[in-house]
Coordinates of C-alpha atoms in Angstrom, one line a residue:
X1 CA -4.9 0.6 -7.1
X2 CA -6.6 -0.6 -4.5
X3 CA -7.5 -4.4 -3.1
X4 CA -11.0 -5.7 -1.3
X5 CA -9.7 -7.8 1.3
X6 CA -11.9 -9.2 3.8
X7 CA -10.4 -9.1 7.1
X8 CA -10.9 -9.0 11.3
X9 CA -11.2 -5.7 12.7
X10 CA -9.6 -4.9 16.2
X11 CA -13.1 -5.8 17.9
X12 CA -13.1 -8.8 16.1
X13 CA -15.5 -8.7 13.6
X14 CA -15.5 -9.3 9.8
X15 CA -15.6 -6.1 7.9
X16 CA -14.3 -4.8 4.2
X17 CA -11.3 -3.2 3.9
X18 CA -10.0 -1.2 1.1
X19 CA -6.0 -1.9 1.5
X20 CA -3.3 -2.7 -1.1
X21 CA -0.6 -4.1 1.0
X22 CA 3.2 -5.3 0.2
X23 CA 5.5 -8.1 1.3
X24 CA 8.1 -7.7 4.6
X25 CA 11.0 -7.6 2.3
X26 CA 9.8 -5.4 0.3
X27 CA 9.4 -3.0 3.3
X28 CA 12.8 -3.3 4.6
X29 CA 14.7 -2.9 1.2
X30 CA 11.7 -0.3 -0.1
X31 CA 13.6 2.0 2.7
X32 CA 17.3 1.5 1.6
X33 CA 16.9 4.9 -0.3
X34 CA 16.9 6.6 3.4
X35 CA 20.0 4.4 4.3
X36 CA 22.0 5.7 1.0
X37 CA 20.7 9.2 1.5
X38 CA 22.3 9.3 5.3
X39 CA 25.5 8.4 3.8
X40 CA 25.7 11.1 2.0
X41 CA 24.5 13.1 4.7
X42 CA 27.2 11.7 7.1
X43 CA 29.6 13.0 3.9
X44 CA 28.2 16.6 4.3
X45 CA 28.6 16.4 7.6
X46 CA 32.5 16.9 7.1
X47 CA 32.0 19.5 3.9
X48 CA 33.3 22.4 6.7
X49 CA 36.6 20.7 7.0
X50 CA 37.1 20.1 3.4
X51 CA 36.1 23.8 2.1
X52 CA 38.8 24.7 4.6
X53 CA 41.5 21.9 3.9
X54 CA 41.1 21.7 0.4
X55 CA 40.1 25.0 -0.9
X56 CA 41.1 26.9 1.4
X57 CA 38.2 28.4 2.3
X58 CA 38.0 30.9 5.6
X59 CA 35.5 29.3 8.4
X60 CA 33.6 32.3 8.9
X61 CA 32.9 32.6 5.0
X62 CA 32.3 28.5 5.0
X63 CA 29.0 29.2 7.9
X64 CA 28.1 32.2 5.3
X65 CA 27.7 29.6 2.3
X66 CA 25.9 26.6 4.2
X67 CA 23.6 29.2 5.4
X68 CA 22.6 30.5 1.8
X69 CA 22.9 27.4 0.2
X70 CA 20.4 25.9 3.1
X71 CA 18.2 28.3 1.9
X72 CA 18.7 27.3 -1.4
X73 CA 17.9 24.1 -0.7
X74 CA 14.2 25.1 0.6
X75 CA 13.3 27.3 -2.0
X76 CA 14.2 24.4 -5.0
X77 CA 11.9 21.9 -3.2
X78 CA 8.7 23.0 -4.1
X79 CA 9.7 23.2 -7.9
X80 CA 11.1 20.0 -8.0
X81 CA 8.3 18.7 -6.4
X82 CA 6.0 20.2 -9.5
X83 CA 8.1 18.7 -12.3
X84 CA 8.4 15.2 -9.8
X85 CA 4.3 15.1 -9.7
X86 CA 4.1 16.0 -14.0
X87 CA 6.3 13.1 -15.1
X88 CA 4.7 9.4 -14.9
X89 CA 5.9 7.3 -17.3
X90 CA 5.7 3.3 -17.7
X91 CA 9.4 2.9 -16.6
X92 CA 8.1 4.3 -13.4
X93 CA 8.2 7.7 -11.6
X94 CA 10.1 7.1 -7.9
X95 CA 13.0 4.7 -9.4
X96 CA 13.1 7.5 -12.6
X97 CA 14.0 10.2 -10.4
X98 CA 16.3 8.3 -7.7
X99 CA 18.1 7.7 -10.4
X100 CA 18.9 11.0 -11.7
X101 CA 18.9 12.4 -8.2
X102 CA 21.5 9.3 -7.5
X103 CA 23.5 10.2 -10.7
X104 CA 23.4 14.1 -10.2
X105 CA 24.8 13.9 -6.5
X106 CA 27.5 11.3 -7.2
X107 CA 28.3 13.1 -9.8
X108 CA 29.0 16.3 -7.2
X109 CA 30.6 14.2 -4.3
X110 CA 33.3 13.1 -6.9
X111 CA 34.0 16.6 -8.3
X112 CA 33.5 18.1 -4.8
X113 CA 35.7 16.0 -2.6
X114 CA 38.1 14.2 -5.4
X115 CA 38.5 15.7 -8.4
X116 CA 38.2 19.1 -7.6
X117 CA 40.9 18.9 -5.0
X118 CA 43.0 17.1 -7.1
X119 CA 42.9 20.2 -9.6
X120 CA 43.0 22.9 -6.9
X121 CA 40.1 24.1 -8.0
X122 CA 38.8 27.2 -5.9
X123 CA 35.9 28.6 -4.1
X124 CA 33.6 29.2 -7.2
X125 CA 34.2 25.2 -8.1
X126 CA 33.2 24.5 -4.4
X127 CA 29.9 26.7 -4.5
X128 CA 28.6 25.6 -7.9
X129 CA 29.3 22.1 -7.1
X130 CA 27.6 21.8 -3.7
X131 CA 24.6 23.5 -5.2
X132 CA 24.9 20.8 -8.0
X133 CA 25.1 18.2 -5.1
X134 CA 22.0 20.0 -3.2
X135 CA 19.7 19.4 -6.8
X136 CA 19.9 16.3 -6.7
X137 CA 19.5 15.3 -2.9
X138 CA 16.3 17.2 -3.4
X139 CA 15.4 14.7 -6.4
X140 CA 16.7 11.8 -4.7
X141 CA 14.9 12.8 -1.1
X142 CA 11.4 14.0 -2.7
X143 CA 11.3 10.6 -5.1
X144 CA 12.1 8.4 -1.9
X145 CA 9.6 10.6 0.3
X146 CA 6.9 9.7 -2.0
X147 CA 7.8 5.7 -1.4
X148 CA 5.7 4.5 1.8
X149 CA 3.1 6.6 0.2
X150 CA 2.7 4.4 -2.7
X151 CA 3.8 1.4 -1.2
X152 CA 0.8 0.1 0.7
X153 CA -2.2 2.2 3.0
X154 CA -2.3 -0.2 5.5
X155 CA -2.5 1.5 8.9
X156 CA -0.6 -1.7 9.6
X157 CA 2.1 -1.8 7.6
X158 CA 2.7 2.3 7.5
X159 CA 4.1 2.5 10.3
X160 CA 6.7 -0.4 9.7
X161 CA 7.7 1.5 6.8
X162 CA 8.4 4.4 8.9
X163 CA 10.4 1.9 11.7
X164 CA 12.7 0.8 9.0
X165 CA 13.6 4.4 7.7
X166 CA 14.3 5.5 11.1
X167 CA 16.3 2.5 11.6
X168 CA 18.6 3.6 8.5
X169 CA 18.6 6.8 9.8
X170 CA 20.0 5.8 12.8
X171 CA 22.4 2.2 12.0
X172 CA 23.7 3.7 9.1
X173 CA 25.1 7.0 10.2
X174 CA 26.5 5.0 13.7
X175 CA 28.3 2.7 11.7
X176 CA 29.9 5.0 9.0
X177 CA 31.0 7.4 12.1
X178 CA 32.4 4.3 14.2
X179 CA 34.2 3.5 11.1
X180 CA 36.1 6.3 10.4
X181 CA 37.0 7.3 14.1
X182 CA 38.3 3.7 14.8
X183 CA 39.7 2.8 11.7
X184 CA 39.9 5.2 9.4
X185 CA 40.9 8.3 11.5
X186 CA 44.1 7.1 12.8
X187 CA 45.5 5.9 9.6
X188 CA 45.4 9.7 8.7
X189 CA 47.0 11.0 12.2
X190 CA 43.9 11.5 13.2
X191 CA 43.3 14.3 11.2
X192 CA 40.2 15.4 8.6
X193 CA 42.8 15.7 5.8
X194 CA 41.7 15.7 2.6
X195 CA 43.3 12.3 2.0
X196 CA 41.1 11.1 4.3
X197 CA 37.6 12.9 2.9
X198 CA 38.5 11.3 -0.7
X199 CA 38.9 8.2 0.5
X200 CA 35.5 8.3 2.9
X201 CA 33.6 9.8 -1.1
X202 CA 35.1 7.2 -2.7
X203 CA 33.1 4.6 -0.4
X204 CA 30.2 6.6 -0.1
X205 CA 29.3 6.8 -3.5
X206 CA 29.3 3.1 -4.3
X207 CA 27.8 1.7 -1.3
X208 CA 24.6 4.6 -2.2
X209 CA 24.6 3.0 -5.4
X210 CA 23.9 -0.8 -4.2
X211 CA 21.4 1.0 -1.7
X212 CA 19.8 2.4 -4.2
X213 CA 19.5 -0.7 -6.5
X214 CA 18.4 -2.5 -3.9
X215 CA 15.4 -0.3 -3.4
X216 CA 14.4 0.1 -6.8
X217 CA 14.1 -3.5 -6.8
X218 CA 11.7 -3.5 -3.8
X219 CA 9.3 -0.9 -5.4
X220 CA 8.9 -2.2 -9.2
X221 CA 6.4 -3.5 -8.2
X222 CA 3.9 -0.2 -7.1
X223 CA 6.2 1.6 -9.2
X224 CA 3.8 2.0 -11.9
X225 CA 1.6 5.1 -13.5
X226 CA -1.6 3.8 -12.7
X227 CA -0.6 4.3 -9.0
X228 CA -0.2 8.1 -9.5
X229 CA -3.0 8.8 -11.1
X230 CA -5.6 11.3 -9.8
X231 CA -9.3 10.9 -8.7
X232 CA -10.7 14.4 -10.1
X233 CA -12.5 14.9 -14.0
X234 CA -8.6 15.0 -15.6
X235 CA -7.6 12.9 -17.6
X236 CA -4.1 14.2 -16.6
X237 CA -2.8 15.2 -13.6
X238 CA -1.9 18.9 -13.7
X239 CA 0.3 20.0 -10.5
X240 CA 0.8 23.4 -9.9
X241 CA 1.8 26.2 -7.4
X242 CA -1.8 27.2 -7.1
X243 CA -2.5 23.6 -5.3
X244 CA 0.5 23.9 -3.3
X245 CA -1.5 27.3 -2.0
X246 CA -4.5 25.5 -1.9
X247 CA -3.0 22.9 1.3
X248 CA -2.5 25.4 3.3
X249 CA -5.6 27.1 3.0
X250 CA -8.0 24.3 2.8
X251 CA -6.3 20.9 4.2
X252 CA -6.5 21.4 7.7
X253 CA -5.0 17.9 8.5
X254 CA -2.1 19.8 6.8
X255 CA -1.8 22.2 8.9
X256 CA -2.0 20.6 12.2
X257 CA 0.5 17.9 10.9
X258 CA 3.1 20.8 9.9
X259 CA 2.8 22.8 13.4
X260 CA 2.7 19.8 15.4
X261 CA 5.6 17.9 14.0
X262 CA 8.0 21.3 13.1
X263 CA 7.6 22.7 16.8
X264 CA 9.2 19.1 17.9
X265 CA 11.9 19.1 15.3
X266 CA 13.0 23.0 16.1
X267 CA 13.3 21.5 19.7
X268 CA 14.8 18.7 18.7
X269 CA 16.9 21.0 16.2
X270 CA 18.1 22.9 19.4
X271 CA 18.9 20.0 21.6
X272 CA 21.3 18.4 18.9
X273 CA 23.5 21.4 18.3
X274 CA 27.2 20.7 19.5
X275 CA 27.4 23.3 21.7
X276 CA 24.5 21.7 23.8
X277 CA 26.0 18.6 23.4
X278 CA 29.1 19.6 24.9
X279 CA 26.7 21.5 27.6
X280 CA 25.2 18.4 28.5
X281 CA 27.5 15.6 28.6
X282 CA 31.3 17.5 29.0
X283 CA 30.1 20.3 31.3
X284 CA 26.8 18.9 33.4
X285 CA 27.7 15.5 33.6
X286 CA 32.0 16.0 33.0
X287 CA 32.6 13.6 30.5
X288 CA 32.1 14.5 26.8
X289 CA 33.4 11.1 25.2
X290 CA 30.0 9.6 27.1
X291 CA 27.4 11.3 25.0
X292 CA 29.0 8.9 21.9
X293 CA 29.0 6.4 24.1
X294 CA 25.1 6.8 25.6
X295 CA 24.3 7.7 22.0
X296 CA 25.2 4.1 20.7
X297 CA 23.9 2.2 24.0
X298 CA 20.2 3.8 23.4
X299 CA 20.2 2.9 20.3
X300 CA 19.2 -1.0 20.3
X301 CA 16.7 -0.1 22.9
X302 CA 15.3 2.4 20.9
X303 CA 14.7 0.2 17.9
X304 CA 12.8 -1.9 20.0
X305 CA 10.6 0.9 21.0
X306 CA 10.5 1.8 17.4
X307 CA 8.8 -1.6 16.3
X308 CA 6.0 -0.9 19.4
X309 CA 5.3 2.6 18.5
X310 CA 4.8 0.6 15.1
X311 CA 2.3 -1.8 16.2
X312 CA 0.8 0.7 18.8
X313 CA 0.2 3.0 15.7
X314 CA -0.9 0.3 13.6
X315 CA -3.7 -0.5 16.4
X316 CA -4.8 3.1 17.8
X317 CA -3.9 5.3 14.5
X318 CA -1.0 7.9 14.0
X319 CA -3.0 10.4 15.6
X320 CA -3.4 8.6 18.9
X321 CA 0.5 7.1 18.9
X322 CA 1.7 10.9 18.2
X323 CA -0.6 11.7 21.6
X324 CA 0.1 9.2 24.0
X325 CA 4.0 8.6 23.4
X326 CA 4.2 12.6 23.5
X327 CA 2.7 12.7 26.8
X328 CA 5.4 9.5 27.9
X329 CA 8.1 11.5 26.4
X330 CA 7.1 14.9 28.4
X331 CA 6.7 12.7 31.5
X332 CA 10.2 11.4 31.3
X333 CA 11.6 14.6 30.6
X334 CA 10.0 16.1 33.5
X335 CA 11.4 13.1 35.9
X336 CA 15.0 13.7 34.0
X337 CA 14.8 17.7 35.4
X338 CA 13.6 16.8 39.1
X339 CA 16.7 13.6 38.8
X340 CA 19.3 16.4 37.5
X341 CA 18.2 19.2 39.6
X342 CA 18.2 17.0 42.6
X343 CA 22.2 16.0 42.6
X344 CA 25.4 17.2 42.2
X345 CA 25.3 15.6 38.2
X346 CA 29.2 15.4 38.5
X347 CA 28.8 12.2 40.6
X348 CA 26.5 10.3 37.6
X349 CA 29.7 8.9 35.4
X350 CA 31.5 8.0 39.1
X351 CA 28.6 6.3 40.6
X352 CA 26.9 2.9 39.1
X353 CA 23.4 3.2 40.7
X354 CA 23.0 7.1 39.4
X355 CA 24.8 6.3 36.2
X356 CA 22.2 3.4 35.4
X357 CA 18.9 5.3 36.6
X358 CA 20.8 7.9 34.2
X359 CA 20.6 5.6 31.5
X360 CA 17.1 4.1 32.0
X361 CA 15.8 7.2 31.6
X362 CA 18.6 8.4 28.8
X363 CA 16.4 5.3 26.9
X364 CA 13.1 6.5 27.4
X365 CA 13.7 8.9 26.5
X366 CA 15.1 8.4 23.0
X367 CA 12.6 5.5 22.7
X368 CA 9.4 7.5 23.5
X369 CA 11.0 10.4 21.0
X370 CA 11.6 7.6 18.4
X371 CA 7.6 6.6 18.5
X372 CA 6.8 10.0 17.7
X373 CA 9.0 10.2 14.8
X374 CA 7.6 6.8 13.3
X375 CA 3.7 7.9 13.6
X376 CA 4.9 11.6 12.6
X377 CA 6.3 9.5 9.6
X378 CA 3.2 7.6 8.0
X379 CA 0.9 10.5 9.3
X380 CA 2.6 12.0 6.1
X381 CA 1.2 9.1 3.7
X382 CA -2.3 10.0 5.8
X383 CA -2.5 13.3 4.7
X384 CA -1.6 12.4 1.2
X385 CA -4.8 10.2 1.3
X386 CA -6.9 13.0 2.6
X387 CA -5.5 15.8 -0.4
X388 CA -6.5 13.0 -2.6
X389 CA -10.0 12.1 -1.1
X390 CA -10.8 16.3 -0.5
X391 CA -9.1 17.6 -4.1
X392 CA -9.3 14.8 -6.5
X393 CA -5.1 15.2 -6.8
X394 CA -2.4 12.5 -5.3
X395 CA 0.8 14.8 -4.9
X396 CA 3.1 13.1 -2.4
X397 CA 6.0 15.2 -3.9
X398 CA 4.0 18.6 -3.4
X399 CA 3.3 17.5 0.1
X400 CA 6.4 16.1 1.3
X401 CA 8.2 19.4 -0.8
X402 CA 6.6 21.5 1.0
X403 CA 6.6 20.1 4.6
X404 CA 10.4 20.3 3.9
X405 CA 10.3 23.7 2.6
X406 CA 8.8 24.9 5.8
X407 CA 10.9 22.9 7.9
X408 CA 14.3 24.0 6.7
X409 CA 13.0 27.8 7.1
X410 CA 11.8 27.1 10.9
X411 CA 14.1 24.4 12.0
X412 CA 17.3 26.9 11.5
X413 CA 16.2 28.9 14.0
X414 CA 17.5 25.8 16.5
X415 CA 21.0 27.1 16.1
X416 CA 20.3 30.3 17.1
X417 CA 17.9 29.5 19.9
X418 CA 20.6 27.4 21.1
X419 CA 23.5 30.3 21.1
X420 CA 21.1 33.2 22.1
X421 CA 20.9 30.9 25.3
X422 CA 24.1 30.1 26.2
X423 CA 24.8 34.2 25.6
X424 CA 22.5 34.7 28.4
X425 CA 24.9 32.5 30.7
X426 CA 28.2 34.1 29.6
X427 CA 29.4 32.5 26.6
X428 CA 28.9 35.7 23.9
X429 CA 32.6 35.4 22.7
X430 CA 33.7 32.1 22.9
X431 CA 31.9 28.6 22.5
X432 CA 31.8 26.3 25.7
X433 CA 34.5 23.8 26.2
X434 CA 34.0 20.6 27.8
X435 CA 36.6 21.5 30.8
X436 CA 34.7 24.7 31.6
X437 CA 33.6 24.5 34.8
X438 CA 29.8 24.2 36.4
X439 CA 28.0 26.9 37.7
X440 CA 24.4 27.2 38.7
X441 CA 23.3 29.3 36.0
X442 CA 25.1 26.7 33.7
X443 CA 23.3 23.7 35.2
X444 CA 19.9 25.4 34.8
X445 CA 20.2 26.0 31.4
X446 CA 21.8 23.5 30.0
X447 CA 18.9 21.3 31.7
X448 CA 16.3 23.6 29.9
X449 CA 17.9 23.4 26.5
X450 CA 17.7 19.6 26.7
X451 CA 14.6 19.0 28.3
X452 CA 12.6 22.1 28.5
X453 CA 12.9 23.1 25.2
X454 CA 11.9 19.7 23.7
X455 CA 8.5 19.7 26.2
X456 CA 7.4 23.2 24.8
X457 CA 7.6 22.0 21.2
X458 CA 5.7 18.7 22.6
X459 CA 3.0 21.1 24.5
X460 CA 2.4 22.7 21.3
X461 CA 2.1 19.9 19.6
X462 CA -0.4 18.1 22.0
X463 CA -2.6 21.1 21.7
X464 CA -3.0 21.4 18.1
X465 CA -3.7 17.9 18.1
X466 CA -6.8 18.4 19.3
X467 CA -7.8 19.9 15.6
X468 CA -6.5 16.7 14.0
X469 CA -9.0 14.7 12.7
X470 CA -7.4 12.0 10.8
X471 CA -8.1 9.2 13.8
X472 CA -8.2 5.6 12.8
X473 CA -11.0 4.8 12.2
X474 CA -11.5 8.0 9.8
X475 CA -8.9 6.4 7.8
X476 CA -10.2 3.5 7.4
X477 CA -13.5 5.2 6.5
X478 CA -11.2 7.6 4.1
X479 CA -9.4 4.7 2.5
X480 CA -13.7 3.2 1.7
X481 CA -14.2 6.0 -0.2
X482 CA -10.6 6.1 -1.8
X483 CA -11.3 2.9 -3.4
X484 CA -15.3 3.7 -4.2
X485 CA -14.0 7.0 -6.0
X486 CA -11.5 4.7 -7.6
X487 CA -13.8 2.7 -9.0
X488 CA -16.1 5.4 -10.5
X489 CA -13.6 6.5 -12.5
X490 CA -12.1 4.1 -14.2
X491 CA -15.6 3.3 -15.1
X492 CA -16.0 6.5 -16.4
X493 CA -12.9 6.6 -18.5
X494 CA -14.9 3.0 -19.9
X495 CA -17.5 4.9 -20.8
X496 CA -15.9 7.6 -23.1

């Protein structure tokens, strides 16, 4: 499981190191999962118009059934998680169950968005199916979760793992949206017909498959049952609820990670909603087409930040990368209040020195925000290592299940944060448009919701921080005793 390797440490001298390690291209294709998984989530993002288009579903009831089926969707995790960390078989565990998750939510797209509609099939066909669909994301998601994990524990290369997730998170969604709003859009009066969301499945589903392939080929390699095996006096590993229960009450690493991490993606959660969006960019600054716009600018810059929050992280630990580019982030969100509060915002698209000190700090921003994502990323795979060395039991499923499980449950609040504000400012019966006009009280809150939401889910973070003890060099202490522990056990199996 694990390799002695002797290498330099930061201060430059020789010590022994306990890492298994992987190739570059490994890395990049290991995370292709992520970038077939956002195509389907690009999909999803247009279910709304084809429950109404093509069954004739009623808005109102169509919020009612993402709602419940979100919660759905939380509650499955941690069960699919249990059966996920039971099965290890020779053929492999992660490519085993991306390929049934693959097969079952394939499966789903075709009967939700082609077939289905085809046979005018109604609102019963549309529920069943999109819990069908749901079932296996969670299979798919939980498996590919489990991937950096088992793919090396290298502070090192961790954190490059995590840069090339978020980079498929971010390329792949930009260029499937670009596509069909230049391209595809207008070939269908640019309307979301239904036409137009069977053609957009019948890509999706393909292109997911190469993905896929493509990153089952990177991991058959670690891929293998002696890589999931446990550390405790079993010879197999038994998984259950009562060890689910048992991280939150005894791995405090755990904990920290999951209030840290959640409080920034319920602000984050908050920010992205479209109605503080169109706060932002169509009311504030008067021009709603330039949020796409700013969106896609950032997003080279940010991927360079990405790959320095990466070797920063690889250098100082996850601990210290989630600190320090937290601090940068609030910093820059404090100068983007004074900047916005400052001016008449109206003047920023009209006038090239405000619009470019606009963007400057647009790309800090998203850059500084991006760092914390990656270390927030392999501080997972960290915590994993810790269950293991504390409990004996490797469970990157249970884990990962039931971060997510928490996540989904506190993370929905950011839509109702986000309209509970705007309430306050006038808009309890209608949503704001982008040619409303801007008032004071508008101004002010809309700067809140985009910055001073994000810097009290930062604050909270920083502060539980200070209980997280998983710093570098504790890792690489943990990762000693990982491989000593290994060791004393598969001598011990020997012996019997």
């Amino acid at each position: 499981m694990f390799e002695d390797q002797n290498v330099v440490t930061d201060n430059g001298t020789n010590s022994m190191e306990y890492y298994r390690k992987t190739t570059y291209w490994q890395i990049i294709l290991s995370q292709m999962n992520n970038a077939s998984a956002m195509i389907f989530h690009f999909l999803v993002g247009m279910i709304s118009y084809l429950a109404n288009e093509g069954y004739g579903i009623l808005i109102a009831v169509i919020g009612l059934i993402l709602t419940i089926t979100r919660v759905f969707d939380g509650l499955i995790d941690p069960f699919i998680a249990l059966i996920i960390e039971r099965i290890n078989t020779r053929y492999g565990k992660i490519r085993l169950f991306l390929t049934i998750g693959w097969l079952v939510r394939a499966m789903a797209t075709l009967m939700l968005f082609v077939w289905g509609v085809e046979k005018n099939f109604g609102i019963v066909h549309f529920i069943c199916m999109y819990l069908v669909f749901i079932i296996g994301s969670s299979f798919y998601d939980i498996a590919g979760n489990m991937i950096p994990t088992v793919m090396t524990n290298d502070p090192h290369q961790r954190p490059i793992i995590q840069v090339w997730s978020t980079i498929y998170s971010y390329v792949v969604p930009t260029i499937f949206t670009l596509g069909t709003t230049l391209f595809l859009l207008p070939k269908f009066d640019n309307q979301y017909s239904v036409e137009l969301l069977k053609l957009i499945a019948l890509i999706t589903v393909p292109v997911s498959f190469v993905f896929t392939i493509l990153c089952c080929i990177a991991i058959s390699d670690v891929d293998k049952p002696e890589n999931f095996i446990n550390l405790s006096n079993e010879e197999e590993q038994n998984i259950n609820i009562k060890d689910m229960l048992e991280l939150f009450k005894k791995n405090k690493p755990f904990q920290m990670f999951l209030i840290s991490s959640i409080s920034a993606k319920l602000a984050q959660q908050t920010t992205s909603q479209a109605i503080v969006t169109t706060l932002f960019f169509g009311i504030l600054l008067g021009n709603i087409q330039l949020g796409m716009v700013m969106n896609t600018v950032c997003l080279l810059p940010s991927i360079i930040f990405a790959f320095a929050g990466a070797k920063y992280a690889g250098k100082f630990g996850n601990k210290e990368t989630v600190v320090t580019w937290t601090r940068i982030s609030i910093a820059v969100s404090i100068l983007s209040i004074l900047f916005l509060m400052s001016i008449d915002t109206r003047v920023i698209p009209k006038n090239i020195f405000l619009m470019a000190l606009f963007s400057v700090l647009l790309i800090l921003s998203t850059g500084s925000k991006m760092c914390v994502t990656i270390a927030n990323g392999a501080m997972r795979s960290d915590i994993v290592d810790y269950e293991l060395d504390l409990s004996g039991k490797f469970m990157p499923a249970v884990i990962t299940s039931t971060y997510n499980f928490i996540d989904q449950f506190i993370t929905s609040l950011g839509s109702m944060i986000a309209t509970g504000a705007v309430a306050l400012i006038g808009y309890s019966t209608r949503a704001p448009q982008p040619t409303d006009s801007l008032t004071k009280p508008i101004k002010y809150m809309t700067i809140f919701l985009y910055f001073g939401v994000p810097i009290l889910g930062w604050i909270i973070g920083l502060f539980v921080m200070n209980y997280y003890k998983l710093t570098h060099n504790e890792m690489v202490e943990l990762q000693k005793r990982l491989h000593i522990k290994q060791k004393n056990r598969e001598t011990d199996f020997k012996i019997k």
